[in-house]
CSV table of C-alpha atoms in Angstrom, one decimal:
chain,number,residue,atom,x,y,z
A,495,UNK,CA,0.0,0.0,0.0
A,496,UNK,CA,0.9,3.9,-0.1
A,497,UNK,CA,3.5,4.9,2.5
A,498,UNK,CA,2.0,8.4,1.7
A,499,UNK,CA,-2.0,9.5,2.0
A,500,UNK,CA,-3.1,12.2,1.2
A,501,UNK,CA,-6.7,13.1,-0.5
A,502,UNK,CA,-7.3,12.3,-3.9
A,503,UNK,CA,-9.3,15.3,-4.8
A,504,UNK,CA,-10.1,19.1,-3.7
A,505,UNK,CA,-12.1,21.9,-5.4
A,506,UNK,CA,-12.3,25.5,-4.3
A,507,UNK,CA,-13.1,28.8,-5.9
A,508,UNK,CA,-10.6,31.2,-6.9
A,509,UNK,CA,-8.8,33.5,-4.0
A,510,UNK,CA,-9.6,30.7,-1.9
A,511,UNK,CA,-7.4,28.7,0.4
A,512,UNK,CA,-6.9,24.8,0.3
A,513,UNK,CA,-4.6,22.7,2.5
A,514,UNK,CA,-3.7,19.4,1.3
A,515,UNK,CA,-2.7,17.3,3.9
A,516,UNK,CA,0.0,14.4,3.9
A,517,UNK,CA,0.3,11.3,6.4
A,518,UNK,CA,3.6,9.0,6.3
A,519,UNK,CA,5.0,6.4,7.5
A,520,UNK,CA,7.9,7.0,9.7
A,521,UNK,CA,10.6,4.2,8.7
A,522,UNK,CA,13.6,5.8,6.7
A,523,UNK,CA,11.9,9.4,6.9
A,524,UNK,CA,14.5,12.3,6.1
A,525,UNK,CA,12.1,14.9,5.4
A,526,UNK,CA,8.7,15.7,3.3
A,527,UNK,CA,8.4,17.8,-0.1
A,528,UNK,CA,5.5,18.6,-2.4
A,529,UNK,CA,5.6,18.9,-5.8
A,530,UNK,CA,3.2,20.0,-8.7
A,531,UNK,CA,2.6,18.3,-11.4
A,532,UNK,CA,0.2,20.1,-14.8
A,533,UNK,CA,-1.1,17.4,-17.1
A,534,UNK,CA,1.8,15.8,-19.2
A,535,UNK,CA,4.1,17.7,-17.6
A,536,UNK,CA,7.4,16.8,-14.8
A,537,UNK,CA,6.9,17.6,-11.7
A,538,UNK,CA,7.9,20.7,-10.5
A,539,UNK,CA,9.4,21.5,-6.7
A,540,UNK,CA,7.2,23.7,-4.1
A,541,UNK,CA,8.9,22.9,-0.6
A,542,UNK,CA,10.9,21.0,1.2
A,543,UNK,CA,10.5,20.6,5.1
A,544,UNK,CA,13.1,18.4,7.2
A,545,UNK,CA,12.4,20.1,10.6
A,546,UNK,CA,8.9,20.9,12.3
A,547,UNK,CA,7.5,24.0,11.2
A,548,UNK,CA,6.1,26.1,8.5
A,549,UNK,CA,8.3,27.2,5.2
A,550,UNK,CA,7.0,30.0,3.6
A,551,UNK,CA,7.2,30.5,-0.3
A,552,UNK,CA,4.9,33.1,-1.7
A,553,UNK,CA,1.3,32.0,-1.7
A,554,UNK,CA,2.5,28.4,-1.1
A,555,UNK,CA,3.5,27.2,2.4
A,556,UNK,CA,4.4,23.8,3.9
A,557,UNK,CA,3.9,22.7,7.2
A,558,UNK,CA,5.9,19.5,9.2
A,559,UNK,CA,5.2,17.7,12.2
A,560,UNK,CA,7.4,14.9,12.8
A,561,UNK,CA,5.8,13.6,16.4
A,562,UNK,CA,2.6,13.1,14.1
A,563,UNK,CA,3.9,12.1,11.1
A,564,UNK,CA,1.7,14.5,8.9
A,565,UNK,CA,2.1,17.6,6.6
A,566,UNK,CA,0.4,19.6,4.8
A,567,UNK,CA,0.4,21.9,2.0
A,568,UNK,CA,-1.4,25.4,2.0
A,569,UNK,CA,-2.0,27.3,-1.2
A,570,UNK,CA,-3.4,30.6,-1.0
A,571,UNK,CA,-5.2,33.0,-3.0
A,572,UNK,CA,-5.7,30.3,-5.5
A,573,UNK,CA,-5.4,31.3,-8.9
A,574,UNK,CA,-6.9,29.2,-11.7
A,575,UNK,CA,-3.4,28.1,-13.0
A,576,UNK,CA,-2.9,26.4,-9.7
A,577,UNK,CA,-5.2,23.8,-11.2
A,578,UNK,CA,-3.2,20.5,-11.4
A,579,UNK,CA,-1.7,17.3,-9.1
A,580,UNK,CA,-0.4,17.7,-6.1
A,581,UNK,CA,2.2,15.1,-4.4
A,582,UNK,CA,3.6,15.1,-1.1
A,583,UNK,CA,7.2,13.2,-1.4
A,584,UNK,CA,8.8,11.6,1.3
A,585,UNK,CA,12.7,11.9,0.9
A,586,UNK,CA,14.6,8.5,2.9
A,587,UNK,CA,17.5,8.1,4.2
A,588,UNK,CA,18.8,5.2,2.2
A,589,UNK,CA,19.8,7.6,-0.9
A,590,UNK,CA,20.1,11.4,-1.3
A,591,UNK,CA,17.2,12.6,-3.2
A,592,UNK,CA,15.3,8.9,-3.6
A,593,UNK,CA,11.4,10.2,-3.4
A,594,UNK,CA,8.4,7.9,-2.5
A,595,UNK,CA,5.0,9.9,-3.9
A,596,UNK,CA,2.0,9.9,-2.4
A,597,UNK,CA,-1.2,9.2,-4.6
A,598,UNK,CA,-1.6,13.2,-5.2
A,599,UNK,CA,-4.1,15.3,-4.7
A,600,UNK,CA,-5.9,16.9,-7.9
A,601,UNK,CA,-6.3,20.4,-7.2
A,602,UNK,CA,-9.7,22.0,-9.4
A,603,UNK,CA,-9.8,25.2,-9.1
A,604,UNK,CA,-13.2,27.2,-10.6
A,605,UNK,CA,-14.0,30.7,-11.4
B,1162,UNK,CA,17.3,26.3,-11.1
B,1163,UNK,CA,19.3,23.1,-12.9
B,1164,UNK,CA,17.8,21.9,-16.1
B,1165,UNK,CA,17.1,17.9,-16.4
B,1166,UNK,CA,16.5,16.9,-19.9
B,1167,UNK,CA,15.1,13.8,-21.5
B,1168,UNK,CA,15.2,12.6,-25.4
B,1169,UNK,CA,12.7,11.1,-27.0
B,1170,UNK,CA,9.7,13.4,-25.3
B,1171,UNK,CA,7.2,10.9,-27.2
B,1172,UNK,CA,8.3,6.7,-28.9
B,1173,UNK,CA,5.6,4.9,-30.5
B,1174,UNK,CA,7.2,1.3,-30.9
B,1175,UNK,CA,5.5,-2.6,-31.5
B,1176,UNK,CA,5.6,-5.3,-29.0
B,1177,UNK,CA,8.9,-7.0,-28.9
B,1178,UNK,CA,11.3,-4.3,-29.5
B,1179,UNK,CA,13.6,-2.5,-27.1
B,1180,UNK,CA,13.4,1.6,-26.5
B,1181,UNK,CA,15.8,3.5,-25.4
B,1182,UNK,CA,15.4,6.8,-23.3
B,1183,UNK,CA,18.0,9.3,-22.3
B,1184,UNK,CA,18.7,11.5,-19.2
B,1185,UNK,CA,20.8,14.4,-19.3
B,1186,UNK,CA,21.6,16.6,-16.4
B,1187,UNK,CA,22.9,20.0,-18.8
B,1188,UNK,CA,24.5,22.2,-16.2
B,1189,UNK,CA,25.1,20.1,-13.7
B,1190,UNK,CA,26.6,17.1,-12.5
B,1191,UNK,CA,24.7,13.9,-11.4
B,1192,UNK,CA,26.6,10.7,-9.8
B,1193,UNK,CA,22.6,9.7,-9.1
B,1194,UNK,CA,19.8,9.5,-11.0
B,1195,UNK,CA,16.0,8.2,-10.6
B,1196,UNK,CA,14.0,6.8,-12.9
B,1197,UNK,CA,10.2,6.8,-12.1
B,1198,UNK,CA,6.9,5.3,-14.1
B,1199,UNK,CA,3.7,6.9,-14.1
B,1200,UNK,CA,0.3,5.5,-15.4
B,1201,UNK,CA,-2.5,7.7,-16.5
B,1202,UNK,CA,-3.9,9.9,-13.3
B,1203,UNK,CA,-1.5,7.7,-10.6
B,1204,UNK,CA,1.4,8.9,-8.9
B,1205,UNK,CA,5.4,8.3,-9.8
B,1206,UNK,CA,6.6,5.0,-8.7
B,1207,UNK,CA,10.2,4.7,-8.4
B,1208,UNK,CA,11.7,2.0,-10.6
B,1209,UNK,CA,15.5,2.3,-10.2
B,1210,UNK,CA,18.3,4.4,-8.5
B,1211,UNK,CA,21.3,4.7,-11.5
B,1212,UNK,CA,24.8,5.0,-10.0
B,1213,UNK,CA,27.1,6.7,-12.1
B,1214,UNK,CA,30.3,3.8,-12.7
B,1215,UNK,CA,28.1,0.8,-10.6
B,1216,UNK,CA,25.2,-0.6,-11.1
B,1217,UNK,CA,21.7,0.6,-11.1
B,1218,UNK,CA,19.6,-0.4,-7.8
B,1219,UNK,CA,16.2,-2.0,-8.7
B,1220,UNK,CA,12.9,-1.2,-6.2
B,1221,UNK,CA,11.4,-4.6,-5.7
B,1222,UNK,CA,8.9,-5.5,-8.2
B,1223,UNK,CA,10.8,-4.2,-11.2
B,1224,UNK,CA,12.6,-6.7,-13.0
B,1225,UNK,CA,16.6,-5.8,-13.9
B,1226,UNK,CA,17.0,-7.7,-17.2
B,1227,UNK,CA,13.9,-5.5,-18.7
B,1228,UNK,CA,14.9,-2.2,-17.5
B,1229,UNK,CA,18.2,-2.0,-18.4
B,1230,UNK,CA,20.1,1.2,-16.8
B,1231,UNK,CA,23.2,2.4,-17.8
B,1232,UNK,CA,25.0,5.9,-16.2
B,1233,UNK,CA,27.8,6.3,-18.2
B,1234,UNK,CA,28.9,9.4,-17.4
B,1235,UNK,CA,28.1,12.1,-14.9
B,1236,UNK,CA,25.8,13.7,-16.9
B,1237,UNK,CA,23.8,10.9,-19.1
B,1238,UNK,CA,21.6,8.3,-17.5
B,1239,UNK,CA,20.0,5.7,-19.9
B,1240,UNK,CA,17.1,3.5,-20.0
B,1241,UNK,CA,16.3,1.3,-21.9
B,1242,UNK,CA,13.1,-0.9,-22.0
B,1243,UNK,CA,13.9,-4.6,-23.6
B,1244,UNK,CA,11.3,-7.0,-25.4
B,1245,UNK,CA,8.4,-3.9,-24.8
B,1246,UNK,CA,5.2,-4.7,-24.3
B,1247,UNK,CA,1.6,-2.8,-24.6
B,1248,UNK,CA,1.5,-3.2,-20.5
B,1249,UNK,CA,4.8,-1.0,-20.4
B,1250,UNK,CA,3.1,1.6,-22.3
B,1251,UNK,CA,3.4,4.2,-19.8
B,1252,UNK,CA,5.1,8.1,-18.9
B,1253,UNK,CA,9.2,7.8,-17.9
B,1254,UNK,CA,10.5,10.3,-15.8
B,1255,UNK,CA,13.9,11.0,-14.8
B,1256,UNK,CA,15.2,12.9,-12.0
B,1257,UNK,CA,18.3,14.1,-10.3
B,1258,UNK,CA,19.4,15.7,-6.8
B,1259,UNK,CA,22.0,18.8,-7.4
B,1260,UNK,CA,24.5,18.2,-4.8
B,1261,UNK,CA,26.3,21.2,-5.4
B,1262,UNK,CA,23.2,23.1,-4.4
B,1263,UNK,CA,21.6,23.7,-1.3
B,1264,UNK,CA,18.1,23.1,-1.7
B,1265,UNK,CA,16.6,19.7,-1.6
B,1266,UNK,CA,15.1,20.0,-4.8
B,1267,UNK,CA,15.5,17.1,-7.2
B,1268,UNK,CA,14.8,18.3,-11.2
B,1269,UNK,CA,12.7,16.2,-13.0
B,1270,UNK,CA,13.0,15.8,-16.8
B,1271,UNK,CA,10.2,16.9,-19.2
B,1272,UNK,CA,9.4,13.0,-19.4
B,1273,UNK,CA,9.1,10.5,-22.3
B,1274,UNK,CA,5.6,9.0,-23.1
B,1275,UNK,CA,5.9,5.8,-24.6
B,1276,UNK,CA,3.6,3.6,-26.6
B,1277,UNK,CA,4.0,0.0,-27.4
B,1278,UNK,CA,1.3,-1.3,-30.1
């Protein structure tokens, strides 16, 4: 099964806020990043959190708490580009930069 | 940021032939690269670590002799998918972590969509 869950599907109104949040297992955990991903296109980087805490980058933050094993995303003032997937990463600690995705979220933003 | 790049974007090929799909890091150096699959509206599964001079490291479940990987160089990460079959049709993605730099960031390639008929 997925090491990673997180919801398969939000929808909110532009200007809004949405927080996608991101459960993990613990074993081999070195830190949690998020990545977006348009249709047909790589996956692009948002965050990175190795430490509890909030990172702050523009309209999109990340938040980590280790003792609970969970993270979220925030994306603010949504614009109707910010349309797309949405994956929480788990980075381990058997090899620098080795990634295990969560399912993604699929972000629908409407007018 | 660095620039991952990937070559073919798009193979059309028939069953039983071998494709081969190439990884460049262009401005940067990369002694590891990943290779993920991803099926229509799932996530990336990680297939392999390649190991630039060794031998690629296989995530259970993905059989060696069928995804050959070859890193050849520091900046050219190959794979190459052997005997293809309609049930590997499916969106190859490369990746690589800048050491040099000091974000955590790994850069994806663009991707290479393959089709076996």
């Amino acid at each position: 099964g997925q090491s990673l869950e997180q919801p398969s599907e939000v929808t909110a109104v532009e200007g809004a806020i949405v927080q996608i949040n991101c459960t993990y297992q613990t074993s081999g955990f070195y830190g949690l990043s998020w990545y977006q991903q348009h249709d047909g296109g790589a996956p692009t980087f948002l965050s990175y959190n190795a430490l509890d805490g909030l990172e702050e980058t523009g309209r999109f933050s990340s938040f980590l708490s280790r003792s609970d094993s969970y993270g979220y995303l925030l994306l603010q003032e949504l614009q109707m580009k910010d349309s797309a997937s949405y994956f929480c990463a788990k980075m381990t600690t058997d090899s620098w930069g080795k990634l295990q995705f969560g399912a993604g979220t699929q972000v629908v933003v409407t007018p | 940021g660095a620039v991952v790049s990937q070559h073919p974007s798009r193979v059309i090929c028939k069953s039983g032939t071998s494709v081969k799909i190439e990884c460049r890091s262009l401005d940067f150096q990369a002694t590891t690269m990943f290779w993920y699959r991803q099926f229509p509206k799932q996530s990336l599964m990680l297939m392999a670590t390649s190991n630039e001079g060794s031998k690629a490291t296989y995530e259970q479940g993905v059989e060696k002799d069928k995804f050959l990987i070859n890193h050849a160089s520091l900046t050219l990460s190959t794979l190459t998918v052997t005997s293809a079959h309609p049930e590997d049709s499916s969106f190859y993605i490369c990746s690589a972590p800048d050491r040099a730099g000091s974000s955590y960031e790994q850069y994806f390639g663009p991707g290479t969509r393959l089709t076996v008929t």
